[in-house]
Coordinates of C-alpha atoms in Angstrom, one line a residue:
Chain A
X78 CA 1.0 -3.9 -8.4
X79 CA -0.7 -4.7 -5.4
X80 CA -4.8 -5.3 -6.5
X81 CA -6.4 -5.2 -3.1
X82 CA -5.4 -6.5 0.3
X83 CA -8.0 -8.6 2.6
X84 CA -7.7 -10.0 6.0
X85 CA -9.8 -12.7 6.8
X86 CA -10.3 -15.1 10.1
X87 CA -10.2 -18.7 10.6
X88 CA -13.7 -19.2 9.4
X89 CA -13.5 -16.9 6.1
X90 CA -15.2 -13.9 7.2
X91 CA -13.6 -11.1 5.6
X92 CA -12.6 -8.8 8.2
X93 CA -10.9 -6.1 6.1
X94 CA -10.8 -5.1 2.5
X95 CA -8.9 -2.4 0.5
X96 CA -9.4 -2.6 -3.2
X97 CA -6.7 -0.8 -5.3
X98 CA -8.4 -1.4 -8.8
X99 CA -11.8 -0.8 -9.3
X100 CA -13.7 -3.7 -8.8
X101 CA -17.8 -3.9 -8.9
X102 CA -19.7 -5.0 -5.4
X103 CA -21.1 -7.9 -6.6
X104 CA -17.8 -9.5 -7.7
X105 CA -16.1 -8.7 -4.5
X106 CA -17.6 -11.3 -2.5
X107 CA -17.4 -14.3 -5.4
X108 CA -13.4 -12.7 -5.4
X109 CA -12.8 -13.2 -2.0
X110 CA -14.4 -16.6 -1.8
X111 CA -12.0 -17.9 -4.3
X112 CA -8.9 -16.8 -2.8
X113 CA -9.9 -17.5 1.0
X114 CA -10.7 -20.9 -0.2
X115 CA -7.2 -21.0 -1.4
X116 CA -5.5 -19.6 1.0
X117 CA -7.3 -21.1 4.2
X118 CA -6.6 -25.0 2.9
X119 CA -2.7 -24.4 2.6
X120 CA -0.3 -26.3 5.0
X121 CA 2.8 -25.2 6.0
X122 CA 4.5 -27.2 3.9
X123 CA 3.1 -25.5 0.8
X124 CA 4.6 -22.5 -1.2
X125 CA 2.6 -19.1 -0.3
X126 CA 2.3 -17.5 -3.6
X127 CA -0.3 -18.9 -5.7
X128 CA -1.9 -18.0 -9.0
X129 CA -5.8 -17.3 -8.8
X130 CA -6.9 -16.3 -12.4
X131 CA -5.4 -13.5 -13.3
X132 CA -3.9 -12.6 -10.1
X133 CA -1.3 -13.9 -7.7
X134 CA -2.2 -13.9 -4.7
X135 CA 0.8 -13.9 -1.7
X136 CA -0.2 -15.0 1.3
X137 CA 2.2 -14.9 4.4
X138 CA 0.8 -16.5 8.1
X139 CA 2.7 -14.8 11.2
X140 CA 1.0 -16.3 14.4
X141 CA -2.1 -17.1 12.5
X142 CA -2.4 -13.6 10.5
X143 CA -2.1 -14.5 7.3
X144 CA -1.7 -11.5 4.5
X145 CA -1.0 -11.2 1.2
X146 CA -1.6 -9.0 -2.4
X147 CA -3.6 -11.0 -0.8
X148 CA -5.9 -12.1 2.3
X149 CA -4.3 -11.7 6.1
X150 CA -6.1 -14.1 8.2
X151 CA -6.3 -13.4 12.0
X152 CA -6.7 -15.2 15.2
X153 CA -9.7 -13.7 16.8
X154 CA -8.2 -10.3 16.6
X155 CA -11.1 -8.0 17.7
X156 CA -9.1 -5.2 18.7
X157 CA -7.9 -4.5 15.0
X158 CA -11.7 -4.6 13.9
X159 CA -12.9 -2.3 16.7
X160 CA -10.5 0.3 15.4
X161 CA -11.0 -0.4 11.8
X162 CA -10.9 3.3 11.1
X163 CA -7.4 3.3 12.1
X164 CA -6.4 0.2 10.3
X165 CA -7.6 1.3 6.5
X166 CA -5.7 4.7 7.8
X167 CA -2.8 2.8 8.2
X168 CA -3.3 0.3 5.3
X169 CA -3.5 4.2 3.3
X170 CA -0.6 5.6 4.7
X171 CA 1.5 2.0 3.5
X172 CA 0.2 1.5 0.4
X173 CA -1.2 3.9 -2.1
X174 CA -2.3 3.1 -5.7
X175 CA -1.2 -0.1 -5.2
X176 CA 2.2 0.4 -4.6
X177 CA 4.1 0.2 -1.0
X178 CA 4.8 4.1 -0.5
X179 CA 6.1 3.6 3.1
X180 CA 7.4 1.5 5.5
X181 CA 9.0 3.5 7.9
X182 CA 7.3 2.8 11.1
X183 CA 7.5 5.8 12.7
X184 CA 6.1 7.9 9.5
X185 CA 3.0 5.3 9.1
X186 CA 2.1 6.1 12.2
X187 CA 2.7 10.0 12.2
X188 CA -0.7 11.1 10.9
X189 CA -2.3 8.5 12.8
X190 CA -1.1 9.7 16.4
X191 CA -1.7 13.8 15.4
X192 CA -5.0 12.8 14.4
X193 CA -6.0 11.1 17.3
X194 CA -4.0 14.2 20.1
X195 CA -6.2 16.8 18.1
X196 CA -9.3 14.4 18.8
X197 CA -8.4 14.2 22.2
X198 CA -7.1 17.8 23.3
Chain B
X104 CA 7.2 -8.7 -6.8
X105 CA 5.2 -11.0 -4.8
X106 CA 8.1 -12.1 -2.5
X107 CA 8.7 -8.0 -1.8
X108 CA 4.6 -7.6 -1.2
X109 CA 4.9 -10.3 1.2
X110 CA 7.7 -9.2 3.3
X111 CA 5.7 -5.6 3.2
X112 CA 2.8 -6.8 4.2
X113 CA 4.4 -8.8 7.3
X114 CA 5.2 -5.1 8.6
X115 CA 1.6 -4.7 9.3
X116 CA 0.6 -6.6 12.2
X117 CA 3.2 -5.7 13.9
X118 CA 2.4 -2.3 13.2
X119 CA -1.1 -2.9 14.0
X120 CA -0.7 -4.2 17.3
X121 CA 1.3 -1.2 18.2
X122 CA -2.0 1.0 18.2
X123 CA -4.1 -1.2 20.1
X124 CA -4.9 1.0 22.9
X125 CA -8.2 2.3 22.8
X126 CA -8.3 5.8 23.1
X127 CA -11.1 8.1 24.0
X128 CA -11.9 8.9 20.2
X129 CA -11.5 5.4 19.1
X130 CA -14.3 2.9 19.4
X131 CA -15.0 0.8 22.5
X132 CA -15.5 -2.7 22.9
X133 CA -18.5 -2.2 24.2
X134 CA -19.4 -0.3 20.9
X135 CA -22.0 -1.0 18.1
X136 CA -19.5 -2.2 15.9
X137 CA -17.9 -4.4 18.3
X138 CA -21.4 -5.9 19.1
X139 CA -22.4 -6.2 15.4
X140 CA -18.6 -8.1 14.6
X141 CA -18.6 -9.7 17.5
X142 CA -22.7 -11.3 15.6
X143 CA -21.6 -11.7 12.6
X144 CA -18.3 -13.9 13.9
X145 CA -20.9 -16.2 15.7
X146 CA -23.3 -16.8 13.0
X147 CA -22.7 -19.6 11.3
X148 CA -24.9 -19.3 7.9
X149 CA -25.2 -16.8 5.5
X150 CA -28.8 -16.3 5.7
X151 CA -28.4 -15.2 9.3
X152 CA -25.8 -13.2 8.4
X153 CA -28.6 -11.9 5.7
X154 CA -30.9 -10.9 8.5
X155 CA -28.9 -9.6 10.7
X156 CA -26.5 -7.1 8.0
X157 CA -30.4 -5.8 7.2
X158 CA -31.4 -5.2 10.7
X159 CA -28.3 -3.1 11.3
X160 CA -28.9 -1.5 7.8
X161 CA -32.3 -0.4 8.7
X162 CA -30.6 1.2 12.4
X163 CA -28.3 2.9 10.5
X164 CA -30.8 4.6 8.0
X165 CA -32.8 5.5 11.0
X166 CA -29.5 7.1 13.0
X167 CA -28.0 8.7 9.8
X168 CA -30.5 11.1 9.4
X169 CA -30.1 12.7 13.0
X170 CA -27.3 15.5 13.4
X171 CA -25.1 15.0 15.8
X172 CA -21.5 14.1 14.2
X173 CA -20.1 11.9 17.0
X174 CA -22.1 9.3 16.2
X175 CA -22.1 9.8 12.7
X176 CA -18.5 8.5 12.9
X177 CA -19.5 5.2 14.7
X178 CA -22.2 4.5 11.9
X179 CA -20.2 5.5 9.0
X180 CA -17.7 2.8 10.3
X181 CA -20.2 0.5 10.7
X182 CA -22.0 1.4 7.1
X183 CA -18.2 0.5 5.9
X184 CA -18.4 -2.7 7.3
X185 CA -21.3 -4.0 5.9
X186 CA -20.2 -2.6 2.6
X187 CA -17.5 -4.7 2.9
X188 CA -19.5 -7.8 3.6
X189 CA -21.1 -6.6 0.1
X190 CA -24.7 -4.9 1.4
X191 CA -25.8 -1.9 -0.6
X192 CA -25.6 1.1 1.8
X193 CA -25.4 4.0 -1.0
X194 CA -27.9 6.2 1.1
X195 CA -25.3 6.6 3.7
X196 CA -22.8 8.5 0.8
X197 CA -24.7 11.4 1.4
X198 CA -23.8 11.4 5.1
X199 CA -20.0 10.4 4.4
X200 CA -19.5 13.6 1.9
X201 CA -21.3 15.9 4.6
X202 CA -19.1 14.4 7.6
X203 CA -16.5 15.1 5.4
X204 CA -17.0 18.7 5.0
X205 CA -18.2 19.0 9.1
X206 CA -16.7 17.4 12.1
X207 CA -13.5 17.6 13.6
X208 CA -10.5 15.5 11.8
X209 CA -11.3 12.4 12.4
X210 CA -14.7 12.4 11.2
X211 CA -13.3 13.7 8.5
X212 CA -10.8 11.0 7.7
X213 CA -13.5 8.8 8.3
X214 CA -15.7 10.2 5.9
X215 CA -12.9 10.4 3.2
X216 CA -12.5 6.5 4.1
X217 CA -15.7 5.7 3.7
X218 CA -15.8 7.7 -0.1
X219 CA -12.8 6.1 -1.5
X220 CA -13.8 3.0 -1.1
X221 CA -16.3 4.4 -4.2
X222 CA -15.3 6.9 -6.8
X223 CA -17.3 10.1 -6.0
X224 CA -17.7 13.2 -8.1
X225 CA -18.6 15.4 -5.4
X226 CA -15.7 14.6 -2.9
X227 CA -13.8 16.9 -4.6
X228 CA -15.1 20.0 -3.5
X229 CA -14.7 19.1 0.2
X230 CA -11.0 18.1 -0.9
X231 CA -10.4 21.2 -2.6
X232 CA -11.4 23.5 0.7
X233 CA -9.1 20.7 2.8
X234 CA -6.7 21.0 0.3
X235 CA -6.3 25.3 1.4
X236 CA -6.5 24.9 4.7
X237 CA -4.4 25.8 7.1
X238 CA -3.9 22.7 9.1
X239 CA -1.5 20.1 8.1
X240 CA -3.7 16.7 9.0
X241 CA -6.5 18.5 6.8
X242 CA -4.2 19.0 3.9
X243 CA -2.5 15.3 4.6
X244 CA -6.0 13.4 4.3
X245 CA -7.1 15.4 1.3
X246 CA -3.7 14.9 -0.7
X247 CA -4.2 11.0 0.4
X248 CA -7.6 10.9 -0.7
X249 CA -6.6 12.4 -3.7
X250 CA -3.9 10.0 -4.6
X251 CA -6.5 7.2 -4.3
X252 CA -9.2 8.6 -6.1
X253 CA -10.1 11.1 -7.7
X254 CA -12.6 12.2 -11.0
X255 CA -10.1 12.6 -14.1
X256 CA -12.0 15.5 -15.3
X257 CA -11.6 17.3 -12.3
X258 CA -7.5 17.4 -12.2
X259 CA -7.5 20.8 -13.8
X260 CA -8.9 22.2 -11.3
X261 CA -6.5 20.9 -8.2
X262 CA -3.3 20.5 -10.3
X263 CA -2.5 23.6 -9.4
X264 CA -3.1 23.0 -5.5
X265 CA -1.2 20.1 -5.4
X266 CA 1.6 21.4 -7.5
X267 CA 1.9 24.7 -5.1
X268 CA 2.5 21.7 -1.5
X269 CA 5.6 20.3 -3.5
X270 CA 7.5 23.3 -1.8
X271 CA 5.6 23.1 1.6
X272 CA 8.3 23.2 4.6
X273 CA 6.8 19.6 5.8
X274 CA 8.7 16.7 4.0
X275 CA 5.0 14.5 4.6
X276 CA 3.1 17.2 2.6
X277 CA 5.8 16.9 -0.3
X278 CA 5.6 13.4 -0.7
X279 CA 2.1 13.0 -0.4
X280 CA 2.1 15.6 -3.3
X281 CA 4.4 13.8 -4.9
X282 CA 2.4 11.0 -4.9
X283 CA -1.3 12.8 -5.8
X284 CA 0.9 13.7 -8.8
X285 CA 2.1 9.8 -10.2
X286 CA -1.8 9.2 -9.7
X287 CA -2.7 11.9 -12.1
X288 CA 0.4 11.3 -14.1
X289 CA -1.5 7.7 -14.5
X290 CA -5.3 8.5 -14.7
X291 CA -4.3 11.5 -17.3
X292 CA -0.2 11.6 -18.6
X293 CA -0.9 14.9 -20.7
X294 CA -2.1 16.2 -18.0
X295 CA 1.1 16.5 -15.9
X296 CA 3.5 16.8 -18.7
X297 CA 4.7 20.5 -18.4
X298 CA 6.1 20.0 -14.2
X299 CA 8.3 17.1 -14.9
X300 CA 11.1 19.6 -13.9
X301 CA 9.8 19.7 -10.5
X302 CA 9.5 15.6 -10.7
X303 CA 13.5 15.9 -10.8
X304 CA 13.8 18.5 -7.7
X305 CA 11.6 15.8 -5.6
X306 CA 14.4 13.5 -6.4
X307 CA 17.1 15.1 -5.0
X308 CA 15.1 16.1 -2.2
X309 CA 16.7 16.2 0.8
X310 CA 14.2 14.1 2.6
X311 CA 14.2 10.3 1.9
X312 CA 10.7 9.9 1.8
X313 CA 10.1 12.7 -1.3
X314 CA 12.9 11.1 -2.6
X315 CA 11.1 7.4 -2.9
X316 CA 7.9 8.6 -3.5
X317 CA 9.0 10.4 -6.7
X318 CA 10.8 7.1 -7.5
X319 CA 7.0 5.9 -8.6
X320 CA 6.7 8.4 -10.7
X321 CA 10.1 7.9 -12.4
X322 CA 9.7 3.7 -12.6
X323 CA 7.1 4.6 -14.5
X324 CA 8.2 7.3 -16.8
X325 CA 11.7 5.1 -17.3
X326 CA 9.1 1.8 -18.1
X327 CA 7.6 4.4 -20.9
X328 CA 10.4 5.7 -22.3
X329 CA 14.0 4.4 -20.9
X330 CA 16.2 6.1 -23.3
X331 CA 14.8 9.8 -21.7
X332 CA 16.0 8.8 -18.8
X333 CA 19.5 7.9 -18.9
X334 CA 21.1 10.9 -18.2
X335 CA 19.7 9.8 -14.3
X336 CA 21.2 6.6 -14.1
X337 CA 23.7 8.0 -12.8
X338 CA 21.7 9.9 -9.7
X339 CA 19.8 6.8 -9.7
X340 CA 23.4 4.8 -8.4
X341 CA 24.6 7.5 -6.6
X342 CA 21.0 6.9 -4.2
X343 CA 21.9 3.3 -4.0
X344 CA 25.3 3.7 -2.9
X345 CA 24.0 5.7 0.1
X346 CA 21.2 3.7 0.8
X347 CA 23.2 0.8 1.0
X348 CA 26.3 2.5 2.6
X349 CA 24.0 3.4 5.7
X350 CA 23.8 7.0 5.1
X351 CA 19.7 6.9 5.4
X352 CA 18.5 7.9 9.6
X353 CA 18.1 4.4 11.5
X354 CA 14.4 4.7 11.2
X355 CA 14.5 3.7 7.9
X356 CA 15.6 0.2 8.8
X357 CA 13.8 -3.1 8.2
X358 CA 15.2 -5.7 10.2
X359 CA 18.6 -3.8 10.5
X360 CA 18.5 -3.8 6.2
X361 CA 18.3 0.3 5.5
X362 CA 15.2 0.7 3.4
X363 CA 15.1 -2.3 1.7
X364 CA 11.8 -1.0 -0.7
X365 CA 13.6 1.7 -1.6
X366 CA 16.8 -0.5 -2.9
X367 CA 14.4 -2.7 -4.8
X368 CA 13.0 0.1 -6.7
X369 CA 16.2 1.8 -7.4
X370 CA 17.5 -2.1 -8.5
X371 CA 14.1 -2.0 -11.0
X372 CA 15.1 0.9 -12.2
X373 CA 18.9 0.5 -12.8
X374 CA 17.6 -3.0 -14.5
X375 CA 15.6 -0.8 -17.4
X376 CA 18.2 2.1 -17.6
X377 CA 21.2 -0.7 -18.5
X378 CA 18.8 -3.3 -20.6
X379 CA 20.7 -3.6 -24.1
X380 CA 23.2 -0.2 -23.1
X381 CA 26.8 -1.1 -22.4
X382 CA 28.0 1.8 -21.1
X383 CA 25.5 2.5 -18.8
X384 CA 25.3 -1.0 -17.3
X385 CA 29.3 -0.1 -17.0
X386 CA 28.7 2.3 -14.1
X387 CA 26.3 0.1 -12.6
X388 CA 28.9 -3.2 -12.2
X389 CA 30.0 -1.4 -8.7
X390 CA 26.9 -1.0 -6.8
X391 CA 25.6 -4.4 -7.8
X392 CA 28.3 -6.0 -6.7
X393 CA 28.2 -4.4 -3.5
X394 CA 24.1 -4.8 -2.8
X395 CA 25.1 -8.3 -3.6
X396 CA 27.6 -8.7 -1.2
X397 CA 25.8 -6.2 1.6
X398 CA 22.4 -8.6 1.4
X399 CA 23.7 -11.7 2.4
X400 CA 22.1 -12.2 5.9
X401 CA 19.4 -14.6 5.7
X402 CA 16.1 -12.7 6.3
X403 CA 13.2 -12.8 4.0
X404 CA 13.7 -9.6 2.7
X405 CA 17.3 -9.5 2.2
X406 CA 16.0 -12.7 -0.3
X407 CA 14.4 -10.2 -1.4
X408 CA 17.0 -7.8 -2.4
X409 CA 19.2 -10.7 -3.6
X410 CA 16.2 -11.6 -6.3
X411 CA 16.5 -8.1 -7.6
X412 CA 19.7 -7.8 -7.5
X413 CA 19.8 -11.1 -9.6
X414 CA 17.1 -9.9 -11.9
X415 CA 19.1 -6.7 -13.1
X416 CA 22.5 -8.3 -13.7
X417 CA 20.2 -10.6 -16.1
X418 CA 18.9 -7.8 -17.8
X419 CA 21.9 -5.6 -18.2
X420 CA 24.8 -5.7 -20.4
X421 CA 26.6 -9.0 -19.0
X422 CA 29.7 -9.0 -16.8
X423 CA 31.4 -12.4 -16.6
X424 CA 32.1 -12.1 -12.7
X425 CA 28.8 -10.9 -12.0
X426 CA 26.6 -13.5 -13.6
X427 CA 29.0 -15.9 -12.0
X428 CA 27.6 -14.4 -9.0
X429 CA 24.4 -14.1 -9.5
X430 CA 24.6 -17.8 -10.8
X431 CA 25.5 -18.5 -7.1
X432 CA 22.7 -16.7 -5.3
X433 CA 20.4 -18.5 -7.6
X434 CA 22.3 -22.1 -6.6
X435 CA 21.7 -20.8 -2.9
X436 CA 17.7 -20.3 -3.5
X437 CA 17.3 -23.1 -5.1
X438 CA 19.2 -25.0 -2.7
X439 CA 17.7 -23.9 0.1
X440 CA 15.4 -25.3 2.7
X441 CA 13.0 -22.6 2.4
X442 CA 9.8 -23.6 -0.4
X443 CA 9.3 -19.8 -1.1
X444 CA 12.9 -19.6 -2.5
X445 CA 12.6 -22.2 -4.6
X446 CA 9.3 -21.1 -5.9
X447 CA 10.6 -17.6 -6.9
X448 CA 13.8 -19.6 -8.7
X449 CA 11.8 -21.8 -10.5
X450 CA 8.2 -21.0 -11.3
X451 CA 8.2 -17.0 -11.6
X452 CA 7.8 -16.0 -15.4
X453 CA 10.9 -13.8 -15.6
X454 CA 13.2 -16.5 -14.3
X455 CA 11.5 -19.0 -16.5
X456 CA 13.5 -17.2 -19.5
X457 CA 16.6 -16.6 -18.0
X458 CA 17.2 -19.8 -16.8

């Protein structure tokens, strides 16, 4: 099961989190310090799954966006972040109680596209 | 597991990048948001991040309370931002329920995003009136809302909504039903237990996406209670051999592998159907062999597949020629140049019995 999904950029800031089990506030941040701090001092060279705790946490870098059950860090991605609306939209149509429900392109982004021609027209 | 949740999640930013147009409804670069990531990104200690997360909270509180909804959307987003960075912002849930309820859809949604990030009790009225409506993205958002959250005491109430969309014409209404239902079936299991007839019509749906998204439900019910379910196995192969066989639209391919979730999930639950049954694992011999020999390009999530694949001739009933196989794929990961491969051989729980 998939506990929450974070992106994160170079420097650590957390750019986006989804949390799929309940977890309080105050721990979130102490959370996602841990496994940025993991995650962010990997080399290439190392394996991208990694236990944190109870939790593993996958982390997979494609041009710099790493993500993972798990933490995605991204290059200085604004564009994502200034449509973060759309992005947990996306993240809800992929994932749903922690488990991947979709991953037909075309479907994801179904909801997405009618949502945005009945905002426009 | 993790090896499948890491080739998923490499779909995203490709699929992320896809919507980076900005659109009239979406929010500028120029916006508020922008300007307040765009701060935060340049501050370099947590202190000023401090200040400047309570500055913006204080603007917020001060713009929530006016009516106009457009802007309501930009500071909801923004309230979910700070949120995130771990600021208190509870007086803005009031606002997010009564965008919810107002505003055109994609208020809405936004609203509904903002509330699931926090169980609410009073969300589900709005999602009950969404849930009756007349137009489809309405019903869509509530039914997703629902699925991620949603009071257990309150099921009553909309089981009987949600049951009614599992015969609506549009296959994304179904499966979103579908999958409202496996979260109630988890929250409350007595709840749900007199419409597990109409589980079985949402897997022989016609639509491949119903289809999947009961195959949730059934992993679970099969995890539960395995010997219930045997009479499916059968349906169960029947899916795979068509999946893999290329009979699914092309859509449905991942890097020219057709559905390659979907196959996982069926492998998962093949492996629990033939655990300790001979003449179920019997039927199964075929398929197995054939996802083997199907998955062989070398792509991350064809690995992917393979593991599975792997995993469930373990588990069932043994077949010399198969486990010989199997034995092979395991001498390719192991052998392979890739570190992730080797990982999954070696170090995963599960392979640390079998091997």
């Amino acid at each position: 099961m998939i506990k929450f999904v974070l992106m994160v950029n170079q420097q650590g800031q957390t750019r986006l989190s989804k949390y799929y089990e309940p977890v309080e506030l105050s721990r979130r941040a102490a959370l996602e310090a841990v496994a940025v701090r993991c995650c962010l001092s990997r080399s290439k060279h190392q394996v991208n799954i990694l236990p944190a705790g109870d939790v593993f946490v996958v982390l997979k870098s494609a041009d710099r966006l790493l993500m993972a059950a798990g933490i995605i860090v991204l290059e200085e991605q604004l564009l994502i972040m200034f449509n973060l609306d759309s992005v947990h939209i996306i993240l809800d149509e992929m994932i749903q109680n922690g488990r991947i429900v979709e991953t037909n392109k075309c479907r994801i982004l179904a909801p997405l596209t009618a949502i945005d021609k009945m905002a426009d027209g | 597991m993790s090896d499948v949740v890491e080739k998923t999640l490499t779909a995203l930013p490709s699929l992320l990048s896809l919507d980076s147009q900005p659109g009239s409804a979406r929010l500028s670069t120029n916006s508020k948001l922008g300007n307040l990531i765009r701060g935060i990104t340049e501050l370099t200690s947590k202190h000023e991040e401090e200040k400047l997360i309570q500055r913006e909270l204080l603007l917020i509180k001060e713009q929530v309370s006016s009516p106009n909804t457009t802007m309501m959307k930009e500071i909801m987003v923004r309230a979910i931002y700070c949120e995130m960075l771990g600021y208190g912002v509870s007086f803005s849930y009031i606002h997010a329920i009564k965008l919810a309820q107002q505003g055109n859809v994609l208020e809405k949604r936004v609203g509904k995003c903002k509330k699931t990030l926090h169980s609410y009790p009073i969300l589900s009225l709005p999602v009950t009136m969404d849930l009756q409506s007349t137009n489809l993205i309405e019903v869509c958002m509530a039914l997703t809302v629902v699925s991620q959250m949603f009071p257990k005491d309150m099921i009553p109430a909309i089981l009987p909504l949600v049951e009614e969309k599992l015969n609506h014409p549009k296959e994304i209404i179904r499966r979103k039903a579908v999958l409202a239902l496996y979260k109630f079936y988890l929250i409350a299991p007595n709840q749900v237990q007199h419409i597990h007839n109409k589980f079985r019509k949402a897997l022989c749906d016609k639509d491949p996406g119903v289809m999947s998204a009961s195959l949730h439900i059934y992993l679970q019910l099969i995890q539960e209670n395995p010997e219930g379910y045997k009479d499916l196995a059968g349906s169960f192969i029947t899916i795979l051999k068509q999946v893999v066989g290329g009979k699914l639209p092309m859509d449905f391919n991942y890097h020219s592998v057709p559905a390659p979730w979907l196959q996982i999930h069926l492998l998962r639950i093949l492996s629990l159907l033939g655990k300790n049954d001979r003449s179920t694992s019997e039927i199964m011999y075929e398929i197995l062999d054939e996802s083997l020999r199907r998955a062989e390009m070398n792509h991350n999530i064809t690995y992917a597949i393979l593991y599975e694949c792997v995993k469930c001739i373990y588990t069932i009933y043994p077949k010399t020629d198969l486990l010989e196989k199997a034995a092979k794929c395991i001498g390719n990961f192991v052998m392979s140049p890739k570190i992730n491969l080797k990982y999954l051989v070696l170090y995963t729980p599960k392979n640390k019995n079998n091997t």
